[in-house]
XYZ file of C-alpha atoms in Angstrom:
627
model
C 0.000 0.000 0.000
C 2.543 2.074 0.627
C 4.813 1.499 -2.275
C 1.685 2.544 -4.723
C 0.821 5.302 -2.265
C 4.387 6.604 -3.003
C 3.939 6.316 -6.979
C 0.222 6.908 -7.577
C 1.008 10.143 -5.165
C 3.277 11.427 -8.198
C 0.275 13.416 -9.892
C -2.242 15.361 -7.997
C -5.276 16.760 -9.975
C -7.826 19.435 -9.230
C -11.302 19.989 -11.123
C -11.687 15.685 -12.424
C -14.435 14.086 -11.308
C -14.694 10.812 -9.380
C -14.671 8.525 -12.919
C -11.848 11.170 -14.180
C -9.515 10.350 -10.839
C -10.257 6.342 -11.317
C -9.201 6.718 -14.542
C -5.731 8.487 -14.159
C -5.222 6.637 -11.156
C -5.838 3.478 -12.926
C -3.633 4.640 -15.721
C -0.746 5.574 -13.709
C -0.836 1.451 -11.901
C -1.250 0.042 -15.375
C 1.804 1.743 -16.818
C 3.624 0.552 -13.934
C 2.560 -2.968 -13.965
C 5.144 -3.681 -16.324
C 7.639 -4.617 -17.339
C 8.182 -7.166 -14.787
C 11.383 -8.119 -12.875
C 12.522 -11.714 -13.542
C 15.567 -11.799 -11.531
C 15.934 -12.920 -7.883
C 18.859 -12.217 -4.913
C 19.843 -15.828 -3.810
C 22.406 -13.869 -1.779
C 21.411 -11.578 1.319
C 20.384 -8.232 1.762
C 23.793 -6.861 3.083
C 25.543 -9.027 -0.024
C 22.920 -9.039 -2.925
C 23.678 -11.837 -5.418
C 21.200 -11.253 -8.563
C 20.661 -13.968 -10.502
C 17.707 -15.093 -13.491
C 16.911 -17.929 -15.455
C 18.404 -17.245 -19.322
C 14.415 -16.736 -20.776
C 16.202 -17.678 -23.823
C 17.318 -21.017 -23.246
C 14.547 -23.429 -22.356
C 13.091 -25.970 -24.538
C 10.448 -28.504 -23.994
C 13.224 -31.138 -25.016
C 15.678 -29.892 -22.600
C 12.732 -29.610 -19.395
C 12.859 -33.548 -19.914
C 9.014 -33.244 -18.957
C 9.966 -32.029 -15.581
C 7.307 -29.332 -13.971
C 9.248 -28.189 -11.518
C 12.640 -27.768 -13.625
C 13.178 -25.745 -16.948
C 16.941 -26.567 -17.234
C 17.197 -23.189 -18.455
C 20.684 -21.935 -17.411
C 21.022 -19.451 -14.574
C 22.950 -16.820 -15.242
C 24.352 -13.453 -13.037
C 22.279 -10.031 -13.552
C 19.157 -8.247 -13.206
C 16.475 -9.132 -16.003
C 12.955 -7.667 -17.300
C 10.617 -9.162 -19.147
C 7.330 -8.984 -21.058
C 7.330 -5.840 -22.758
C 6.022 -5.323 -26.522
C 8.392 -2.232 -27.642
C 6.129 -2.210 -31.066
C 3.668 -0.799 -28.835
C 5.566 1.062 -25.674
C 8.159 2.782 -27.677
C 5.494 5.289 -28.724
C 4.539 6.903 -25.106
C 4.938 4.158 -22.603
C 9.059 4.977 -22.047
C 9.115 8.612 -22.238
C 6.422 8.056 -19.705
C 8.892 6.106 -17.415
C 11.505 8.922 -18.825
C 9.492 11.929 -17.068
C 7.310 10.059 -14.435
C 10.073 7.554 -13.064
C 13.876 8.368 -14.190
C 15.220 6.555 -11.633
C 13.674 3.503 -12.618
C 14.232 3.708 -16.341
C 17.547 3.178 -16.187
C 17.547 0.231 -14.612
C 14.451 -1.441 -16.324
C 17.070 -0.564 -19.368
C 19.601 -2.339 -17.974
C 17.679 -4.797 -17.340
C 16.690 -5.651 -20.534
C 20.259 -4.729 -21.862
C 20.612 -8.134 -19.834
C 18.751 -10.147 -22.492
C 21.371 -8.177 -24.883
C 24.283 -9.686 -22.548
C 22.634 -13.088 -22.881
C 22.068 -13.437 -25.970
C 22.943 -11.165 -28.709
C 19.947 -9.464 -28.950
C 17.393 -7.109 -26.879
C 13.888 -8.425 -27.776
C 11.798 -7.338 -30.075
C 8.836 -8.389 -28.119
C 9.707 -9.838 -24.704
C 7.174 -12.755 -23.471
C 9.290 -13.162 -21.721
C 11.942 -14.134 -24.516
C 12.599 -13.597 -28.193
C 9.400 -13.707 -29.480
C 8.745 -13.879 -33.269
C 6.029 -10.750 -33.183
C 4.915 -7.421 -35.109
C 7.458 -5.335 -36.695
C 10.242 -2.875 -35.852
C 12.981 -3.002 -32.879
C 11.902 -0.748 -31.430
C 13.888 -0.630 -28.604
C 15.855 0.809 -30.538
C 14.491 4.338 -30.499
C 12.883 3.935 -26.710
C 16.145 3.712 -25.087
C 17.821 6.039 -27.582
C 15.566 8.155 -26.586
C 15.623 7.643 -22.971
C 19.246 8.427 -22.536
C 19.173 11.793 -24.195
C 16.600 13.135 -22.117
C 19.319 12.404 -19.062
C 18.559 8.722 -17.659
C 21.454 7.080 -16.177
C 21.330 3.600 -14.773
C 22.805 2.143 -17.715
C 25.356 1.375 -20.481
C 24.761 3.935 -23.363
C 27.490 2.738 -25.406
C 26.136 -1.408 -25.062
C 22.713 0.481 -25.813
C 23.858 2.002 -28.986
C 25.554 -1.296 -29.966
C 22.304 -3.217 -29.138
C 20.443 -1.167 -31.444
C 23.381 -1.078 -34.444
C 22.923 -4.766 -34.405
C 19.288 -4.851 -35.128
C 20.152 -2.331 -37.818
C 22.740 -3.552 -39.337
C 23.376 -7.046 -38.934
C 21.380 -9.712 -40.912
C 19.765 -11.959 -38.136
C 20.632 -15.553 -37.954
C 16.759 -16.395 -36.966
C 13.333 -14.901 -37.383
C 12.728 -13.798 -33.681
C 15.013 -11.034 -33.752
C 16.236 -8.177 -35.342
C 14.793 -7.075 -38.529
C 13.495 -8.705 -41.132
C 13.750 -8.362 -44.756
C 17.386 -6.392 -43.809
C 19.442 -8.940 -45.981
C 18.430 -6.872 -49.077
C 16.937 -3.544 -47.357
C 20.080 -2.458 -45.683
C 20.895 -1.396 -49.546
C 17.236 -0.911 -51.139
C 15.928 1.584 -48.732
C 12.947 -0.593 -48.080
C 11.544 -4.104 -47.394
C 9.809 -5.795 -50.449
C 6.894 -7.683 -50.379
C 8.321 -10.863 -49.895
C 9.134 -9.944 -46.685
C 5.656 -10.236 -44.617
C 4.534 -7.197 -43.792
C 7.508 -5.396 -45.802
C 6.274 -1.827 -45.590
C 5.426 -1.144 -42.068
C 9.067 -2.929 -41.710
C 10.747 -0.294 -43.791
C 8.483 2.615 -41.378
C 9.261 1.409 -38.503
C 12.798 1.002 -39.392
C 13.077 4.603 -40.240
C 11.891 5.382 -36.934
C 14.270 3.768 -35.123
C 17.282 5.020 -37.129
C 16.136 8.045 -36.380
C 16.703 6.540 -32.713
C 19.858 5.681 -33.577
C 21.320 8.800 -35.887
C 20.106 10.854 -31.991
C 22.192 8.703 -30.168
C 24.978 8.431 -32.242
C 25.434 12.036 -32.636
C 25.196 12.256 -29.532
C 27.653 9.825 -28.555
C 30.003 11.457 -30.895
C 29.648 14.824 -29.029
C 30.933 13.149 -25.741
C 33.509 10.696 -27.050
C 36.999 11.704 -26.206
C 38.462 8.812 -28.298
C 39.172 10.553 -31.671
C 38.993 7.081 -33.688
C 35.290 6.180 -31.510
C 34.393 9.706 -32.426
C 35.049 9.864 -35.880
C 32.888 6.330 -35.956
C 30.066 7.711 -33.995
C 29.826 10.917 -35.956
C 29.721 8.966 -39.381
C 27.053 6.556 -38.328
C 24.927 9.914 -36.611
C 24.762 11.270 -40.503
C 24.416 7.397 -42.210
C 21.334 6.992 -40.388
C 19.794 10.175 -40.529
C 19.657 9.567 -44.276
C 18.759 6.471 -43.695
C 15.966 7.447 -41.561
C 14.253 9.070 -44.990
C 14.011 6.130 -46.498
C 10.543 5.793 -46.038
C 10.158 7.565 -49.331
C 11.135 4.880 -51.269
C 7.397 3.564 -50.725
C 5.360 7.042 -51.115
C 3.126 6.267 -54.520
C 2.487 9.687 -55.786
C -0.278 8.328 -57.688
C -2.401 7.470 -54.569
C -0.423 9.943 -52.440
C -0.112 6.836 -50.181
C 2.798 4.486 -48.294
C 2.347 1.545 -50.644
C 4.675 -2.217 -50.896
C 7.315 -2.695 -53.319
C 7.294 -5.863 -55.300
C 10.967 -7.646 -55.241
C 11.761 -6.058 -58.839
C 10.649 -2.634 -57.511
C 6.950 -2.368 -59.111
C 4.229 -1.724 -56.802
C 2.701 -4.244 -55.196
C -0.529 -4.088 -56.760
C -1.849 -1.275 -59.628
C -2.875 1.760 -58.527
C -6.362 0.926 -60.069
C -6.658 -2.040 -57.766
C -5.864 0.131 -54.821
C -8.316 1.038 -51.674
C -6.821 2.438 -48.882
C -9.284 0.781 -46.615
C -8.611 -2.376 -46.869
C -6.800 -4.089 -43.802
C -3.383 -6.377 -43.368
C -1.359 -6.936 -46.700
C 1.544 -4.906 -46.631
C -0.113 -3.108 -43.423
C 0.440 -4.437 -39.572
C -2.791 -4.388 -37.908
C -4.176 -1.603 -39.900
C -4.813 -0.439 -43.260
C -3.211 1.921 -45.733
C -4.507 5.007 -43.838
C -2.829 4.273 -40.655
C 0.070 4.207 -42.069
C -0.376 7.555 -44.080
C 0.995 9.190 -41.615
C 4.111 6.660 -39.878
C 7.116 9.635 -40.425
C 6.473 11.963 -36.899
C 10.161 12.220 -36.720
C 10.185 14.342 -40.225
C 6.935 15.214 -40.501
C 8.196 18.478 -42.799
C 9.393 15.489 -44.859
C 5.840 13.606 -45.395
C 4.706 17.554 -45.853
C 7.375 17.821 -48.698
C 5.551 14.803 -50.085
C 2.355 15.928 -49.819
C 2.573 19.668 -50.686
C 3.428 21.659 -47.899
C 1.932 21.845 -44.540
C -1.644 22.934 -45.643
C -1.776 19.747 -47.832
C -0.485 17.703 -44.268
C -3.257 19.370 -42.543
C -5.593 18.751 -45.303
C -4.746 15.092 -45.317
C -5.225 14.349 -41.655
C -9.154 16.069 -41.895
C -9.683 13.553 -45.140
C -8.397 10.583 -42.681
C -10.847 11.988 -39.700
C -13.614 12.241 -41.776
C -13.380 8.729 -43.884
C -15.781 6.198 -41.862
C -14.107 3.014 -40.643
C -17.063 0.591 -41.017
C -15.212 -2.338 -40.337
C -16.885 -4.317 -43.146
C -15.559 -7.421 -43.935
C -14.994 -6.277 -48.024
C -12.177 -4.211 -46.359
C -10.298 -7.213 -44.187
C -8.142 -7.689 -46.588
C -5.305 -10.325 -46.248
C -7.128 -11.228 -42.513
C -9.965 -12.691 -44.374
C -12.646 -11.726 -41.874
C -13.025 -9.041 -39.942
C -10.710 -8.386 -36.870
C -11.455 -6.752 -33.244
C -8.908 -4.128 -34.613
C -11.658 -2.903 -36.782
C -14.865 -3.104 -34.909
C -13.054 -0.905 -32.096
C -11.448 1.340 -34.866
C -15.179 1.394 -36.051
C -16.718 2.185 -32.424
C -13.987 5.200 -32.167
C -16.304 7.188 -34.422
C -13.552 9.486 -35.365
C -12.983 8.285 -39.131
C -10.469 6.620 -40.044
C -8.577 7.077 -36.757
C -8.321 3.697 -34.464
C -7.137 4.896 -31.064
C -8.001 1.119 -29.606
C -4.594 0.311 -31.822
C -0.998 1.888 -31.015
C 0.368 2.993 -34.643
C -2.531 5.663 -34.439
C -1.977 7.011 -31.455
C 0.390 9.729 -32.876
C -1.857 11.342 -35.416
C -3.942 13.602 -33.380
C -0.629 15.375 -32.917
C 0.859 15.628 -36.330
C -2.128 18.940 -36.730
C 0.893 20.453 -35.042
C 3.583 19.528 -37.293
C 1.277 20.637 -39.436
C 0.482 24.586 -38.504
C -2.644 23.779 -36.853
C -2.469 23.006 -33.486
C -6.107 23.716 -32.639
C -7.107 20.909 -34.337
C -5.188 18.796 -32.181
C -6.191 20.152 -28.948
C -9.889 19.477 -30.121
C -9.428 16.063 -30.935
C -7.170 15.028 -28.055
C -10.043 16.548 -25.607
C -12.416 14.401 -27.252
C -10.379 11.786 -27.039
C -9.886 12.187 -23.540
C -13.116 13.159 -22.661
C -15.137 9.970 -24.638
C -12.833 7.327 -24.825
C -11.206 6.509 -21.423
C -14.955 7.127 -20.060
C -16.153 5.141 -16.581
C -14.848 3.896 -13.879
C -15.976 0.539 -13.232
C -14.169 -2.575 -14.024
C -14.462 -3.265 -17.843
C -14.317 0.148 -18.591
C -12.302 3.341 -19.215
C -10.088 1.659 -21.975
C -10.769 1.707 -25.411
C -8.780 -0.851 -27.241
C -5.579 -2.911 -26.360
C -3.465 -1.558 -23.187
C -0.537 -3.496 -24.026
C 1.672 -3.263 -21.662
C 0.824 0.583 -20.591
C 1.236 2.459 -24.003
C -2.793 3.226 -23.633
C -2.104 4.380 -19.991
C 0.631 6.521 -21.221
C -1.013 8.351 -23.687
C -3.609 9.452 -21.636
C -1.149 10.688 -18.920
C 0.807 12.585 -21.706
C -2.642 13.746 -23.089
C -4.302 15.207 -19.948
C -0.840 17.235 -19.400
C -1.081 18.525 -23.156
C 1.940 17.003 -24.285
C 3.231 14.081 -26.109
C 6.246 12.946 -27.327
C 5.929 13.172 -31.239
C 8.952 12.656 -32.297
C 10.311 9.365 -30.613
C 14.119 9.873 -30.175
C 14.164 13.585 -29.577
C 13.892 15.234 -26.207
C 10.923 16.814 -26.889
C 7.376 17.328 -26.612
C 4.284 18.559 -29.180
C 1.784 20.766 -26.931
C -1.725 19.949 -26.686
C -4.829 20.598 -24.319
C -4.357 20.333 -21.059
C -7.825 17.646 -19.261
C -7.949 19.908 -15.740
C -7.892 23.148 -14.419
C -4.486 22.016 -12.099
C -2.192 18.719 -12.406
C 1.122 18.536 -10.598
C 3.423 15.841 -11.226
C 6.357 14.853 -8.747
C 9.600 14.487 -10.811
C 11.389 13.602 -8.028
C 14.466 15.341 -6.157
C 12.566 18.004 -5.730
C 11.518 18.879 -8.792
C 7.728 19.802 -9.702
C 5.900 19.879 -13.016
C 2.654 22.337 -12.679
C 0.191 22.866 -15.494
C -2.220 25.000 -14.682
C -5.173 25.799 -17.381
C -7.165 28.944 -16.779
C -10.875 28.896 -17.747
C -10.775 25.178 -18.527
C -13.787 22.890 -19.025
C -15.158 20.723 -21.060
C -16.062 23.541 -23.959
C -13.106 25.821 -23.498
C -10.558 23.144 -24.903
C -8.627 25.245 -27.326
C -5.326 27.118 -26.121
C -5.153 31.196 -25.940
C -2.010 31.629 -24.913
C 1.131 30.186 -22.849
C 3.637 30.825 -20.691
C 6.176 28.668 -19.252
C 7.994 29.700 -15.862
C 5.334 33.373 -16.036
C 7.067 34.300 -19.895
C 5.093 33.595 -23.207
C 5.680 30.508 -24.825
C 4.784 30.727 -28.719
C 6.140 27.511 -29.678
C 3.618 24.466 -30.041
C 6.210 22.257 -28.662
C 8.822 22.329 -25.874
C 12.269 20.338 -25.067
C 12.217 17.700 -22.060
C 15.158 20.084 -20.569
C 12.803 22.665 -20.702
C 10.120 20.773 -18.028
C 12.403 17.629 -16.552
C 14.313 20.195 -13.724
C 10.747 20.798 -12.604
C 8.395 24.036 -14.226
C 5.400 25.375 -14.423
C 3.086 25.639 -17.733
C 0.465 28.354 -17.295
C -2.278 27.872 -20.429
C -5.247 30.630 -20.787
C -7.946 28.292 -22.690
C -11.236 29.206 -24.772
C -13.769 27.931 -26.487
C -12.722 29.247 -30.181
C -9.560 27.895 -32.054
C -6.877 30.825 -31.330
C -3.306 31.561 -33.788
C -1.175 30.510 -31.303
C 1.037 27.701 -32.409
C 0.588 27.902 -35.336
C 3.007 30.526 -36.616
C 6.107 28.877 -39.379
C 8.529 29.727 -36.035
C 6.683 27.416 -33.940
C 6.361 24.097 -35.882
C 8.643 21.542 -34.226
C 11.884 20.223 -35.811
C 11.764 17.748 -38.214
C 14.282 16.097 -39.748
C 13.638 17.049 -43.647
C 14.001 20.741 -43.974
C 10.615 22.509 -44.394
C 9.637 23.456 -48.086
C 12.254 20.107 -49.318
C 11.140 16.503 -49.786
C 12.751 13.895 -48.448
C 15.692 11.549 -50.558
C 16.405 8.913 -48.674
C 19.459 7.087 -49.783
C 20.707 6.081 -53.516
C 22.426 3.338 -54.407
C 24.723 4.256 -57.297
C 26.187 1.381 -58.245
C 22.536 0.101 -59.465
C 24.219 2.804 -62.410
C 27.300 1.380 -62.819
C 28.511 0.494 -65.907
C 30.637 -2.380 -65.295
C 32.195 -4.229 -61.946
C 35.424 -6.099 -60.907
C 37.021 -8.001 -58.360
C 40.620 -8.719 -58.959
C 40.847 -7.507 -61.865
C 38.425 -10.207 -63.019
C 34.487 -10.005 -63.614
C 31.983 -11.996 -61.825
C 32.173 -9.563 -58.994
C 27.920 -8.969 -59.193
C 27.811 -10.475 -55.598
C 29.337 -7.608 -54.036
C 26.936 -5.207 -55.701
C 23.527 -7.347 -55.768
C 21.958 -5.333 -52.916
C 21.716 -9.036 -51.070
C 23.775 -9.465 -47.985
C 23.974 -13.581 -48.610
C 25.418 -13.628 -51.248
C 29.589 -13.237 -50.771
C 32.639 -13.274 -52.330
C 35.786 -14.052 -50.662
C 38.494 -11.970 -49.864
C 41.661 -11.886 -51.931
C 45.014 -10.574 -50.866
C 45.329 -7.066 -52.171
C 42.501 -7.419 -54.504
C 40.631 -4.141 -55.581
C 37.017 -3.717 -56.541
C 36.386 -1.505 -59.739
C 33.374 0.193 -60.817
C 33.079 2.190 -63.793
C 30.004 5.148 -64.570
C 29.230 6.121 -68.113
C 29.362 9.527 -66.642
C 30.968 11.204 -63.644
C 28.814 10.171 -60.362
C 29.369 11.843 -56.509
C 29.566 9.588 -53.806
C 29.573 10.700 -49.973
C 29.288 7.522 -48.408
C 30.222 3.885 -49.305
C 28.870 0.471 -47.355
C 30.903 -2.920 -46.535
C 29.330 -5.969 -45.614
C 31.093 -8.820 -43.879
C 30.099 -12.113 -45.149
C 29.082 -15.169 -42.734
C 32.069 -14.357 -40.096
C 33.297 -11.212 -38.422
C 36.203 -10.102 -39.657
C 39.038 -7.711 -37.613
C 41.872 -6.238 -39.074
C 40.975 -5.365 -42.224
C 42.647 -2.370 -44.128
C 41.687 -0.782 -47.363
C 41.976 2.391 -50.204
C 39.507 4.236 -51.660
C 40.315 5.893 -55.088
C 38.508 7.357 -57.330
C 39.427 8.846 -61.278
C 37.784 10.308 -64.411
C 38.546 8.590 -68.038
C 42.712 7.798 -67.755
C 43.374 10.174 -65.406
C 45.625 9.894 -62.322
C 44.123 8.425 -59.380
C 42.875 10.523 -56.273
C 43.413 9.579 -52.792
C 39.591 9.908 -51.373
C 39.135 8.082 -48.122
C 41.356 5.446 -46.189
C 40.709 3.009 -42.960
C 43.191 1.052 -41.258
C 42.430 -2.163 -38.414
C 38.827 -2.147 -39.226
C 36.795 -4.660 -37.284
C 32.985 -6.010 -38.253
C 32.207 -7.877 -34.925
C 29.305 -10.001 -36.688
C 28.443 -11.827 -40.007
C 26.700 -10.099 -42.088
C 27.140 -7.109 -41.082
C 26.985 -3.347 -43.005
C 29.190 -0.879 -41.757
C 29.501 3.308 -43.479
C 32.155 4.955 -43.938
C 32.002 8.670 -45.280
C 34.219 9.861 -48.313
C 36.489 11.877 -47.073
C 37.170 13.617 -49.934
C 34.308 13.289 -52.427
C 34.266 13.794 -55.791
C 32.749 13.679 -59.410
C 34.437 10.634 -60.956
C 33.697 8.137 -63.740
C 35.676 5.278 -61.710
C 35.916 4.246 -58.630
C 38.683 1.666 -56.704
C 38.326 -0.195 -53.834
C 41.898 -1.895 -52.535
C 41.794 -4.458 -50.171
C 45.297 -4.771 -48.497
């Protein structure tokens, strides 16, 4: 009793009703509910000996049919479990970021164990490696976590944990990525790979995870050699986080699957966005219209500008789900998914399903942050309603994400773009909430002339000066502050001014590139002087060539191309010690010294590793030489 007294006693409201307190009350215990500590101290309280049961280890052959006995090894550390990060990546760990810091870190750690273990943090932990949904997206949570200041655990292991699930091919189907063999060089997952294009969005959210953390990382690192890594992998994944674009069909102005030879996956003829599963986790083709909030000036670009965002997200509020089963799609009947998505009554918009649950708050990416403080009050307001048991939550909880949002909504803020320290602002739920950061520190929002019709924000100030900005940095809140909104019942200009839009990765007014592959434009290539080298350019990381001593690769343009950045792939074993020459040359010319690496090490198989040009150039040839 007292242990929940002490966390539930975190946020203090004034002006909810009875059902209002049940519900944020019950919110707050579900989020902490999980994940769930799998480790025990078979030592003693003055001498603490942590030990757990490897959750990746047991086998129904190895039990021997014994109940009592899993013959799963036991192994030193701290452990969590059960936790599906294609779900609490989105608000559930920025929750534990503001609400609990000093637990964060070591509920990282503690999956970081399952990292230590075995090679890989879980995509979805029951309690092990289990083969479900898409995206690692622990990737991005941590990430994410550790630039808005949690401590408790090993950044650097962190980082690594997530570079393996983006660049290293995995040896089995529960973890990492799938479809990376060939999208590592592509810029997207194809159709053969199940579920290919919410794959290839996801992925680009969590590079965006990692090109935070790297750069990051390279800011602190005192190693020049680590630094110079760091740095180049910050700006290899940003790109790479763009690659979403790759699957944006201008003809339906929709995220649409790739066949393997690069057609779409059906004809835009045959296309309705409102048909569920296919290339589409859990959802349908307008879900995933909007799956880019960390460049949402980027999906803009795409679109037309902001107006044409904004005017995209009313079309998606005011198409009817009707859940009919003509629309299930791949699932062959019709799924809870879209009855609930149905029973939302908000179009299109399925808040009882997690890759929604950012949409509402893209109207601010967009220039129109009123719109987004009307919906999220509605939200709040009609969905999470009553307060007896079977009620109060409108679709899947999984594992706290639901309870998150609505802690993040009724504070008016949410954390848009995963792997930033930042928050879009919203519409605060009560007149007065107070949250308990801890050491002292106090988070106040207080919304003047708030009720249930005066949802829509006049003005703000933060710490008594005016705040024009629609969104705000964690650093700005996390020391403790106080948010002081003046509401009405009329949408107001703040917000929404070109100053205020929140960063995005894409620069507004640009589209988005993603990354090119230019040797799909070569001419001709060679390995050792011979041909047959179309292995080491097949965009297919299993298919190899081995190494030769002092052996160059050559590959020849019809016209001068630019390169910035080139990619090596190890084949089935690491490899350390490995030295090599870039050159590059136009027609007979001399050649020209452009980049060089010395003692380079690619800990796994299969693994991609880029390396900036140093010294780029416009040539018609380029030399790679082995030594």
């Amino acid at each position: 009793q007292e242990a929940w007294d002490a966390l539930l006693g975190r946020v203090n409201v004034e002006g909810a009703s009875h059902d209002q307190r049940v519900t944020l009350y019950s919110n707050l215990y579900r989020l902490f509910l999980y994940p769930n500590i799998a480790h025990e101290n078979v030592g003693s309280a003055a001498s603490p000996d942590w030990r757990h049961a490897d959750q990746n280890s047991w086998s129904k052959e190895s039990a021997g049919g014994d109940a009592e006995r899993t013959s799963a090894s036991v192994k030193p550390g701290r452990i969590y479990v059960n936790n599906g990060f294609w779900d609490t990546f989105r608000t559930t760990w920025p929750a534990y970021a503001l609400f609990a810091p000093e637990r964060a870190g070591e509920m990282i750690d503690g999956f970081l164990q399952q990292y230590r273990d075995g090679g890989w943090v879980a995509r979805w932990s029951s309690p092990g490696y289990a083969d479900l949904m898409v995206g690692t997206s622990s990737d991005v949570a941590f990430a994410d976590a550790w630039l808005k200041g949690v401590e408790g655990f090993d950044a650097h292991q962190a980082y690594e944990a997530a570079l393996r699930n983006a660049t290293v091919v995995p040896p089995v189907s529960n973890v990492g990525r799938k479809g990376l063999a060939r999208s590592m060089y592509r810029g997207y997952a194809d159709s053969d790979v199940h579920e290919g294009l919410s794959w290839t969005l996801e992925g680009a959210l969590n590079d965006f995870g990692l090109a935070q953390m790297a750069g990051g990382l390279a800011a602190r690192e005192k190693d020049p050699a680590r630094a110079r890594r760091y740095a180049e992998e910050a700006e290899y994944f940003q790109a790479r986080a763009t690659d979403y674009v790759h699957l944006f069909d201008p003809a339906t102005r929709f995220f649409r699957g790739r066949a393997p030879d690069g057609r779409w996956h059906s004809p835009a003829s045959a296309f309705d966005p409102r048909v569920w599963g296919g290339d589409y986790t859990e959802a349908n083709a307008w879900t995933f219209a909007f799956t880019t909030p960390h460049d949402a000036a980027g999906l803009a670009g795409l679109l037309g500008g902001e107006a044409a965002l904004a005017q995209r997200l009313d079309e998606f509020f005011a198409t009817p789900e009707t859940a009919e089963k003509k629309f299930a799609g791949s699932y062959g009947n019709t799924i809870h998914e879209m009855t609930e998505a149905r029973d939302v009554r908000m179009g299109m918009y399925a808040h009882s399903n997690q890759p929604s649950h950012h949409i509402p708050w893209m109207y601010v990416a967009a220039g129109q942050p009123w719109k987004t403080q009307r919906i999220t009050r509605d939200i709040l307001a009609r969905l999470y309603l009553g307060s007896e048991i079977g009620q109060g939550y409108p679709g899947d909880e999984d594992n706290g994400e639901m309870s998150a949002w609505y802690l993040f909504g009724m504070l008016g803020l949410y954390p848009l773009r995963m792997g930033a320290p930042e928050y879009v602002i919203g519409s605060p739920a009560f007149p007065y909430a107070e949250v308990d950061l801890g050491g002292g520190r106090t988070l106040t929002v207080i919304a003047r002339n708030n009720d249930a019709r005066n949802v829509y924000v006049q003005s703000l100030k933060v710490n008594g000066k005016p705040w024009t900005r629609a969104w705000i940095r964690h650093q700005d809140i996390a020391a403790g502050a106080t948010l002081e909104f003046v509401m009405g019942d009329a949408p107001s200009a703040w917000g929404s001014g070109t100053d205020a839009l929140p960063p995005s990765l894409t620069p507004r007014g640009e589209a988005p590139r993603g990354l090119a592959d230019l040797t799909s434009e070569a001419l001709s290539v060679a390995w050792g002087g011979r041909g047959r080298a179309a292995a080491l350019v097949d965009d297919d990381a299993s298919t190899a060539l081995p190494l030769q001593a002092d052996a160059s690769l050559d590959i020849r343009f019809a016209a001068p191309a630019r390169a910035t950045y080139y990619t090596l792939t190890s084949a089935d074993d690491a490899l350390s010690g490995l030295s090599w020459t870039l050159e590059g040359r136009s027609g007979n010319g001399a050649w020209t010294l452009l980049d060089q690496r010395r003692e380079q090490a690619f800990p796994s198989g299969r693994q991609l590793r880029p390396f900036r040009i140093e010294r780029p150039g416009d040539y018609g040839q380029y030399r790679l030489r082995l030594e």
